Amino acid sequence: MLRYVSRRLVETFLALLGTSVFVFSMIHMIPGDPALMVAGLEAGPEVVEQIRRELGLDRPLYVQYASFLANALKGDLGVSIRTGYPVAEEILDRFPYTLGIAVGGTVLATVGGMLTGIVAAMKHNRFWDGAVMVLSLLAVSTPSYWLGLMLMLLFSLSLGWFPSIGIRTPAHYVLPIVTLGAQSGGTISRMTRSAMLDVLGQEYVRAARARGSRENSVIVRHALKNALIPVISIVGLRFGQLLAGTVLVESVFAIPGVGRLLVDAVLWRDYPMVQGTMLFVASVFVVVNSLTDVLYAVVDPRIRVTSP
Amino acid sequence: MMAAGRIPAVAVSALLWLSCTAEKAGNSLIFASTADATTLDPHNTTDSQSDQVIWMVYNALIRYDEDMRFVPDLATRWSVAEDDVTWTFELREGVRFHDGTAFDAQAVKANFDRVLDPEQGHNRRDLFAPIERVEVADDFTVRIVTRYPFGAFEPMMAHVSAAIVNPTVARARGKSFGYSAEATSGTGPYKVVRWRKDLELVLERNEDYFGENGKLETIVYRPITEAASRVIALESGDVDVITHVPPPDLRRLEENPDIAIIKTLSIGAQQFRFHCKREPFRDPRIRQAISHAIDRRAIIDNLMAGMVAPSTGPLTPRIRGRAELGEIPHDPEKAKALLAEAGLPDGFRTKITTTPRYNMGVEIAQAVAAQLAKVGIESEIEVLEWGTIRQYWGGLLPEDCPLEIFIMGAGASSADADWGLRPIFATQERNENNYGYYSNAEFDEVIHEAMRTVDPSERNALYRRAQEIVYLEDPGAVWLFDNYHVVAARSNVAELTTSPLGLVTFERASISSE
């Protein structure tokens, strides 16, 4: 188990290093000059040149990368070109909002998805099964941008139940979380249903039923526990995707999270901010995935045997 | 790795945050802007989102009133000497900055020294280049000497970047001045008490203000980038005022009895520019042909929902020194004749570059392309994101610039003809501000003479000539329309100030319970 974890650590580090190279070269390859963006439309050439020097953009690329990497290893992600604030501070400032809706979205998607999936499996080929499948198909295929606006129109404007934009009270979290969780919820629902159907057809479930176990106990003790295994891996992956997927939701609901920060940074060609945010999101993604793998190994002993 | 360790602390701070951010209080107004202010340092500002907050927090020596006349602000009187270069300002006494520091002539001098100092690298240094030096005559008298008689001196002094910052705080904060609530200090009717980037910027009434106190206790600026979300937030009452109403939503909002629409003709106009160093755009007849081929009325009526007005000159009616030259008529036959005269009777192929950053930027380009096709000019449309198109406007030599016909929003942030014409049409070797490499010797001569003319009637005559050249004889652009600045507010909000500069301010605004 220890060797397994340490190997995962090395892999994680390499993945992050690769990400940093990728992110650094990507942002420098897309056209656009940060000094021009900072200077504004009416500035003269000398002002632009001076800004470029101050930002260190006149140095060769490999020098810029080396200093970025050296600082990043110390936990210093540089200073935002646009605001002059330390990048790491800005990210940590905004991460709570992103984390809040991503965790909320994951919980909603997991609980909702699993419950509906189980119901569908138990009512196999009956009305509720069909209803759940149609609903989850809708959830999977609705763009979150559109869904967000529709929820706002219905629940904020027409019914007045929830605030439309911003993020200040718990009520503000409801619509963004639903918007974000819907797609994953649909996926998890379909996953759970097929995993359950698979397990319910297995020999040991039939054996348990034959022994006269009560149906609830068959579902919870025998079927659910085994059906859970594939679902866990999906939930872990989904959480990472939700973190990255908050970009649209944050824009629609005007939430100042990491996703918005990244989009604004790209539009502004704020190099340090783009690099820092991407590296941060990638780190969270990689860490969550590693944790999921470990959790997987705990739940399913077969994983530990096959991958020492 | 770093993330994993920090999460619990961060989560705790998130919970704390939930309990302590501003809720809508009684005498408070919430304004949804399109983006957060970038800086509250007037010497660095280049965007209207920042400018409108700066005007609430700072004062300048003089300023524009709503009819674009100059009125006293921190100066009570001002005059120019016989030499046309020495301007004397008598300052208001008893004014204090938000931290209690007294305002005086030294503060004014410190401000202009600050923005003009090349070492400090402020974005707005170029704007103040005509100033040679600032002298303190006595505690409340300042003399500003320009390098030459400068016709646009007053517009320069009424520009948002001439707002007076607290020199003590500015010196102590250095580069970080104006980038946080604590590092912002002016004399204005409101002071910044909290600024959470991209979430909210909160102003509180300055009880010690020298002028009439504001009626609102607090003003909250809340950036909402999505236009559709902004509109829903206004309709549901979550915010009180929004700006930049999208054309497709305008009619619905106009019909809503709870909402009032305020339209102000702005200093901004939408144009298409040409790469004038590239064939066939070197020939003024080609540029005239394109201008006549375009049906501006069709674009205005069908795409802009009446939120703009047809251009009648290169500068909008709100700009000082503008000349009324009439609409360029839509005349495809004349366009064809001009093309033939220029030796291209069958038209030519070109590329139109646009950006979605401008309201309906892509749709306008599509309409223009279709209209040009009717006179034989075939064009491909290229859509670039702002950061990309901006890079082609950054001091390139003509041969390095790939643009041919391209969209551009233009306005004079000082609301004066000098700043509206000189930077963008006077000859430049590279496209530093004159993005289309426009060059016309007579225009250059007239514009530079006008710049050095202080007498208003002489000045206006020179600018009229300059505008005739660039608009009619040797067109430097296709002028499409003059923009309106459109603001929508809940009907219980009174006395908003909207300026042609695209700003919304709240000095006298009030809000009654709905």
PDB file of C-alpha atoms in Angstrom, chain A residues 9 12-13 16 30-33 35-48 50-52 54 72 75-77 81-85 88 90 92-97 99 145 148-150 152-153 156-157 162-170 172-173 248 250-257 260-261 264 266-269 280 283-284 286-287 290-291, chain B residues 1-4 6-7 10-11 13-14 17-19 21-24 30 35-38 44 46-47 117-126 159 175 179-182 196-200 222-230 232-239 252 357-358 385-388 390-395 409 411-414 419 423 432-433 435:
ATOM      1  CA  LEU A   9       3.150  10.689  -5.527  1.00  0.00           C
ATOM      2  CA  THR A  12       1.576  13.278  -9.475  1.00  0.00           C
ATOM      3  CA  PHE A  13       4.727  15.389  -9.417  1.00  0.00           C
ATOM      4  CA  LEU A  16       2.302  18.692 -12.530  1.00  0.00           C
ATOM      5  CA  ILE A  30      -1.507  32.359 -28.291  1.00  0.00           C
ATOM      6  CA  PRO A  31      -1.344  35.802 -29.843  1.00  0.00           C
ATOM      7  CA  GLY A  32      -1.685  38.858 -27.645  1.00  0.00           C
ATOM      8  CA  ASP A  33       0.570  41.167 -25.699  1.00  0.00           C
ATOM      9  CA  ALA A  35       1.713  45.122 -22.045  1.00  0.00           C
ATOM     10  CA  LEU A  36      -0.745  46.405 -24.656  1.00  0.00           C
ATOM     11  CA  MET A  37      -3.700  45.189 -22.622  1.00  0.00           C
ATOM     12  CA  VAL A  38      -2.444  46.904 -19.484  1.00  0.00           C
ATOM     13  CA  ALA A  39      -1.609  50.137 -21.275  1.00  0.00           C
ATOM     14  CA  GLY A  40      -5.090  50.631 -22.726  1.00  0.00           C
ATOM     15  CA  LEU A  41      -6.089  51.913 -26.148  1.00  0.00           C
ATOM     16  CA  GLU A  42      -4.821  55.457 -25.805  1.00  0.00           C
ATOM     17  CA  ALA A  43      -1.295  54.844 -24.508  1.00  0.00           C
ATOM     18  CA  GLY A  44       1.820  55.709 -26.478  1.00  0.00           C
ATOM     19  CA  PRO A  45       4.667  53.369 -27.450  1.00  0.00           C
ATOM     20  CA  GLU A  46       7.049  54.412 -24.679  1.00  0.00           C
ATOM     21  CA  VAL A  47       4.530  53.628 -21.993  1.00  0.00           C
ATOM     22  CA  VAL A  48       3.904  50.198 -23.536  1.00  0.00           C
ATOM     23  CA  GLN A  50       8.155  50.459 -20.163  1.00  0.00           C
ATOM     24  CA  ILE A  51       5.345  48.193 -18.991  1.00  0.00           C
ATOM     25  CA  ARG A  52       6.819  45.332 -21.000  1.00  0.00           C
ATOM     26  CA  GLU A  54       8.621  46.020 -15.837  1.00  0.00           C
ATOM     27  CA  ALA A  72       6.308  27.947  -8.037  1.00  0.00           C
ATOM     28  CA  GLY A  75       4.745  28.265  -3.437  1.00  0.00           C
ATOM     29  CA  ASP A  76       5.121  31.683  -5.089  1.00  0.00           C
ATOM     30  CA  LEU A  77       3.089  31.874  -8.286  1.00  0.00           C
ATOM     31  CA  ILE A  81      -0.123  41.640 -14.390  1.00  0.00           C
ATOM     32  CA  ARG A  82      -3.609  43.061 -14.249  1.00  0.00           C
ATOM     33  CA  THR A  83      -4.065  43.729 -10.563  1.00  0.00           C
ATOM     34  CA  GLY A  84      -0.572  43.604  -9.100  1.00  0.00           C
ATOM     35  CA  TYR A  85      -1.716  41.092  -6.452  1.00  0.00           C
ATOM     36  CA  ALA A  88      -1.466  32.500  -5.065  1.00  0.00           C
ATOM     37  CA  GLU A  90      -5.984  35.646  -5.377  1.00  0.00           C
ATOM     38  CA  LEU A  92      -6.894  30.992  -2.477  1.00  0.00           C
ATOM     39  CA  ASP A  93      -9.215  33.953  -1.999  1.00  0.00           C
ATOM     40  CA  ARG A  94     -11.535  32.699  -4.703  1.00  0.00           C
ATOM     41  CA  PHE A  95     -11.166  28.966  -4.307  1.00  0.00           C
ATOM     42  CA  PRO A  96     -13.785  28.700  -1.516  1.00  0.00           C
ATOM     43  CA  TYR A  97     -16.556  29.727  -3.926  1.00  0.00           C
ATOM     44  CA  LEU A  99     -14.936  24.522  -4.034  1.00  0.00           C
ATOM     45  CA  TYR A 145     -25.107  27.887 -19.528  1.00  0.00           C
ATOM     46  CA  GLY A 148     -28.484  28.268 -15.490  1.00  0.00           C
ATOM     47  CA  LEU A 149     -30.382  31.023 -17.272  1.00  0.00           C
ATOM     48  CA  MET A 150     -33.586  28.957 -17.342  1.00  0.00           C
ATOM     49  CA  MET A 152     -32.781  31.911 -12.971  1.00  0.00           C
ATOM     50  CA  LEU A 153     -35.819  32.866 -15.040  1.00  0.00           C
ATOM     51  CA  SER A 156     -35.555  33.971  -9.324  1.00  0.00           C
ATOM     52  CA  LEU A 157     -37.639  36.040 -11.666  1.00  0.00           C
ATOM     53  CA  PHE A 162     -33.795  32.109  -4.830  1.00  0.00           C
ATOM     54  CA  PRO A 163     -31.526  35.093  -5.481  1.00  0.00           C
ATOM     55  CA  SER A 164     -30.417  35.334  -9.093  1.00  0.00           C
ATOM     56  CA  ILE A 165     -26.761  36.291  -8.948  1.00  0.00           C
ATOM     57  CA  GLY A 166     -23.844  36.571  -6.555  1.00  0.00           C
ATOM     58  CA  ILE A 167     -22.757  34.338  -3.720  1.00  0.00           C
ATOM     59  CA  ARG A 168     -23.348  35.610  -0.202  1.00  0.00           C
ATOM     60  CA  THR A 169     -25.879  33.460   1.628  1.00  0.00           C
ATOM     61  CA  PRO A 170     -26.505  29.699   1.490  1.00  0.00           C
ATOM     62  CA  HIS A 172     -27.179  31.846  -3.328  1.00  0.00           C
ATOM     63  CA  TYR A 173     -25.560  28.434  -3.692  1.00  0.00           C
ATOM     64  CA  LEU A 248     -19.643  28.745 -17.154  1.00  0.00           C
ATOM     65  CA  GLU A 250     -19.534  31.214 -12.363  1.00  0.00           C
ATOM     66  CA  SER A 251     -20.075  33.488 -15.353  1.00  0.00           C
ATOM     67  CA  VAL A 252     -23.834  33.016 -15.457  1.00  0.00           C
ATOM     68  CA  PHE A 253     -24.296  33.548 -11.713  1.00  0.00           C
ATOM     69  CA  ALA A 254     -21.566  36.200 -11.380  1.00  0.00           C
ATOM     70  CA  ILE A 255     -19.569  34.202  -8.857  1.00  0.00           C
ATOM     71  CA  PRO A 256     -15.955  35.329  -8.441  1.00  0.00           C
ATOM     72  CA  GLY A 257     -14.451  31.844  -8.351  1.00  0.00           C
ATOM     73  CA  ARG A 260     -13.928  33.290 -13.696  1.00  0.00           C
ATOM     74  CA  LEU A 261     -10.427  34.252 -12.604  1.00  0.00           C
ATOM     75  CA  ASP A 264     -10.489  36.902 -17.221  1.00  0.00           C
ATOM     76  CA  VAL A 266      -6.814  34.573 -20.485  1.00  0.00           C
ATOM     77  CA  LEU A 267      -8.740  37.513 -21.944  1.00  0.00           C
ATOM     78  CA  TRP A 268      -6.259  39.909 -20.366  1.00  0.00           C
ATOM     79  CA  ARG A 269      -3.206  37.866 -21.332  1.00  0.00           C
ATOM     80  CA  PHE A 280      -3.673  25.063  -9.270  1.00  0.00           C
ATOM     81  CA  SER A 283      -3.034  20.065  -8.920  1.00  0.00           C
ATOM     82  CA  VAL A 284      -6.452  19.736  -7.340  1.00  0.00           C
ATOM     83  CA  VAL A 286      -4.489  15.222  -9.839  1.00  0.00           C
ATOM     84  CA  VAL A 287      -4.732  15.069  -6.047  1.00  0.00           C
ATOM     85  CA  SER A 290      -5.014   9.996  -6.527  1.00  0.00           C
ATOM     86  CA  LEU A 291      -7.268  10.074  -3.481  1.00  0.00           C
TER      87      LEU A 291
ATOM     88  CA  MET B   1       0.014  19.252  -3.151  1.00  0.00           C
ATOM     89  CA  MET B   2      -0.186  22.798  -2.050  1.00  0.00           C
ATOM     90  CA  ALA B   3      -3.932  22.625  -2.515  1.00  0.00           C
ATOM     91  CA  ALA B   4      -4.536  19.672  -0.276  1.00  0.00           C
ATOM     92  CA  ARG B   6      -4.850  24.548   2.327  1.00  0.00           C
ATOM     93  CA  ILE B   7      -8.356  23.303   1.758  1.00  0.00           C
ATOM     94  CA  VAL B  10      -9.907  27.954   2.969  1.00  0.00           C
ATOM     95  CA  ALA B  11     -13.208  26.220   3.666  1.00  0.00           C
ATOM     96  CA  SER B  13     -12.786  31.266   5.573  1.00  0.00           C
ATOM     97  CA  ALA B  14     -15.549  30.540   3.093  1.00  0.00           C
ATOM     98  CA  TRP B  17     -17.394  35.005   4.401  1.00  0.00           C
ATOM     99  CA  LEU B  18     -20.950  33.865   4.105  1.00  0.00           C
ATOM    100  CA  SER B  19     -21.803  35.585   7.326  1.00  0.00           C
ATOM    101  CA  THR B  21     -20.656  40.216   3.318  1.00  0.00           C
ATOM    102  CA  ALA B  22     -22.907  43.148   2.616  1.00  0.00           C
ATOM    103  CA  GLU B  23     -26.611  42.540   2.368  1.00  0.00           C
ATOM    104  CA  LYS B  24     -28.847  45.057   0.744  1.00  0.00           C
ATOM    105  CA  ILE B  30     -26.586  48.000  -6.023  1.00  0.00           C
ATOM    106  CA  ALA B  35     -16.757  44.115 -15.256  1.00  0.00           C
ATOM    107  CA  ASP B  36     -14.967  44.982 -12.061  1.00  0.00           C
ATOM    108  CA  ALA B  37     -12.947  48.193 -11.878  1.00  0.00           C
ATOM    109  CA  THR B  38      -9.345  47.474 -12.803  1.00  0.00           C
ATOM    110  CA  ASN B  44      -3.442  54.411 -14.552  1.00  0.00           C
ATOM    111  CA  THR B  46      -8.007  53.076 -19.067  1.00  0.00           C
ATOM    112  CA  ASP B  47     -11.500  51.575 -18.705  1.00  0.00           C
ATOM    113  CA  ASP B 117       7.355  61.064 -13.940  1.00  0.00           C
ATOM    114  CA  PRO B 118       8.601  58.501 -16.488  1.00  0.00           C
ATOM    115  CA  GLU B 119      10.150  56.454 -13.666  1.00  0.00           C
ATOM    116  CA  GLN B 120       6.720  55.678 -12.250  1.00  0.00           C
ATOM    117  CA  GLY B 121       5.402  54.478 -15.603  1.00  0.00           C
ATOM    118  CA  HIS B 122       1.767  55.489 -15.321  1.00  0.00           C
ATOM    119  CA  ASN B 123      -0.489  54.530 -18.237  1.00  0.00           C
ATOM    120  CA  ARG B 124      -1.798  58.064 -18.646  1.00  0.00           C
ATOM    121  CA  ARG B 125       1.521  59.865 -18.975  1.00  0.00           C
ATOM    122  CA  ASP B 126       0.968  60.575 -22.700  1.00  0.00           C
ATOM    123  CA  HIS B 159     -10.267  64.112 -17.784  1.00  0.00           C
ATOM    124  CA  LYS B 175       2.738  50.792  -7.189  1.00  0.00           C
ATOM    125  CA  TYR B 179      -5.554  48.537  -6.267  1.00  0.00           C
ATOM    126  CA  SER B 180      -7.309  47.910  -2.945  1.00  0.00           C
ATOM    127  CA  ALA B 181      -9.772  49.690  -0.654  1.00  0.00           C
ATOM    128  CA  GLU B 182      -7.055  50.583   1.861  1.00  0.00           C
ATOM    129  CA  ARG B 196     -13.435  42.051  -3.085  1.00  0.00           C
ATOM    130  CA  LYS B 197     -12.240  41.630  -6.662  1.00  0.00           C
ATOM    131  CA  ASP B 198     -14.971  40.497  -9.057  1.00  0.00           C
ATOM    132  CA  LEU B 199     -17.470  40.201  -6.185  1.00  0.00           C
ATOM    133  CA  GLU B 200     -18.230  43.638  -4.860  1.00  0.00           C
ATOM    134  CA  ARG B 222     -21.277  44.224  -8.510  1.00  0.00           C
ATOM    135  CA  PRO B 223     -19.674  42.983 -11.735  1.00  0.00           C
ATOM    136  CA  ILE B 224     -21.917  40.717 -13.848  1.00  0.00           C
ATOM    137  CA  THR B 225     -20.207  39.863 -17.103  1.00  0.00           C
ATOM    138  CA  GLU B 226     -23.091  37.945 -18.692  1.00  0.00           C
ATOM    139  CA  ALA B 227     -25.540  40.367 -20.273  1.00  0.00           C
ATOM    140  CA  ALA B 228     -28.487  37.958 -19.874  1.00  0.00           C
ATOM    141  CA  SER B 229     -27.754  37.474 -16.164  1.00  0.00           C
ATOM    142  CA  ARG B 230     -27.511  41.224 -15.707  1.00  0.00           C
ATOM    143  CA  ILE B 232     -32.536  38.947 -15.037  1.00  0.00           C
ATOM    144  CA  ALA B 233     -30.872  40.322 -11.896  1.00  0.00           C
ATOM    145  CA  LEU B 234     -32.423  43.722 -12.600  1.00  0.00           C
ATOM    146  CA  GLU B 235     -35.863  42.302 -13.372  1.00  0.00           C
ATOM    147  CA  SER B 236     -35.877  40.242 -10.199  1.00  0.00           C
ATOM    148  CA  GLY B 237     -34.767  43.231  -8.126  1.00  0.00           C
ATOM    149  CA  ASP B 238     -31.457  41.730  -7.026  1.00  0.00           C
ATOM    150  CA  VAL B 239     -29.706  44.791  -8.418  1.00  0.00           C
ATOM    151  CA  ARG B 252     -38.935  43.930 -22.998  1.00  0.00           C
ATOM    152  CA  ARG B 357     -16.060  42.495 -27.719  1.00  0.00           C
ATOM    153  CA  TYR B 358     -18.073  45.179 -29.488  1.00  0.00           C
ATOM    154  CA  GLU B 385     -10.993  37.706 -29.551  1.00  0.00           C
ATOM    155  CA  TRP B 386     -10.020  41.054 -28.000  1.00  0.00           C
ATOM    156  CA  GLY B 387      -6.513  40.125 -26.870  1.00  0.00           C
ATOM    157  CA  THR B 388      -5.704  38.992 -30.396  1.00  0.00           C
ATOM    158  CA  ARG B 390      -5.474  44.260 -29.773  1.00  0.00           C
ATOM    159  CA  GLN B 391      -2.053  42.876 -30.596  1.00  0.00           C
ATOM    160  CA  TYR B 392      -2.412  44.048 -34.201  1.00  0.00           C
ATOM    161  CA  TRP B 393      -2.929  47.571 -32.889  1.00  0.00           C
ATOM    162  CA  GLY B 394       0.287  47.747 -31.016  1.00  0.00           C
ATOM    163  CA  GLY B 395       3.011  49.529 -32.942  1.00  0.00           C
ATOM    164  CA  GLY B 409     -14.760  51.514 -31.500  1.00  0.00           C
ATOM    165  CA  GLY B 411     -14.136  57.820 -28.742  1.00  0.00           C
ATOM    166  CA  ALA B 412     -12.332  60.708 -27.129  1.00  0.00           C
ATOM    167  CA  SER B 413     -12.099  60.089 -23.411  1.00  0.00           C
ATOM    168  CA  SER B 414     -11.526  63.806 -22.888  1.00  0.00           C
ATOM    169  CA  TRP B 419      -7.946  63.598 -28.433  1.00  0.00           C
ATOM    170  CA  PRO B 423      -3.948  60.101 -31.811  1.00  0.00           C
ATOM    171  CA  GLU B 432       0.668  52.829 -32.252  1.00  0.00           C
ATOM    172  CA  ASN B 433      -2.673  54.619 -32.033  1.00  0.00           C
ATOM    173  CA  TYR B 435      -4.245  51.624 -36.267  1.00  0.00           C
TER     174      TYR B 435
END
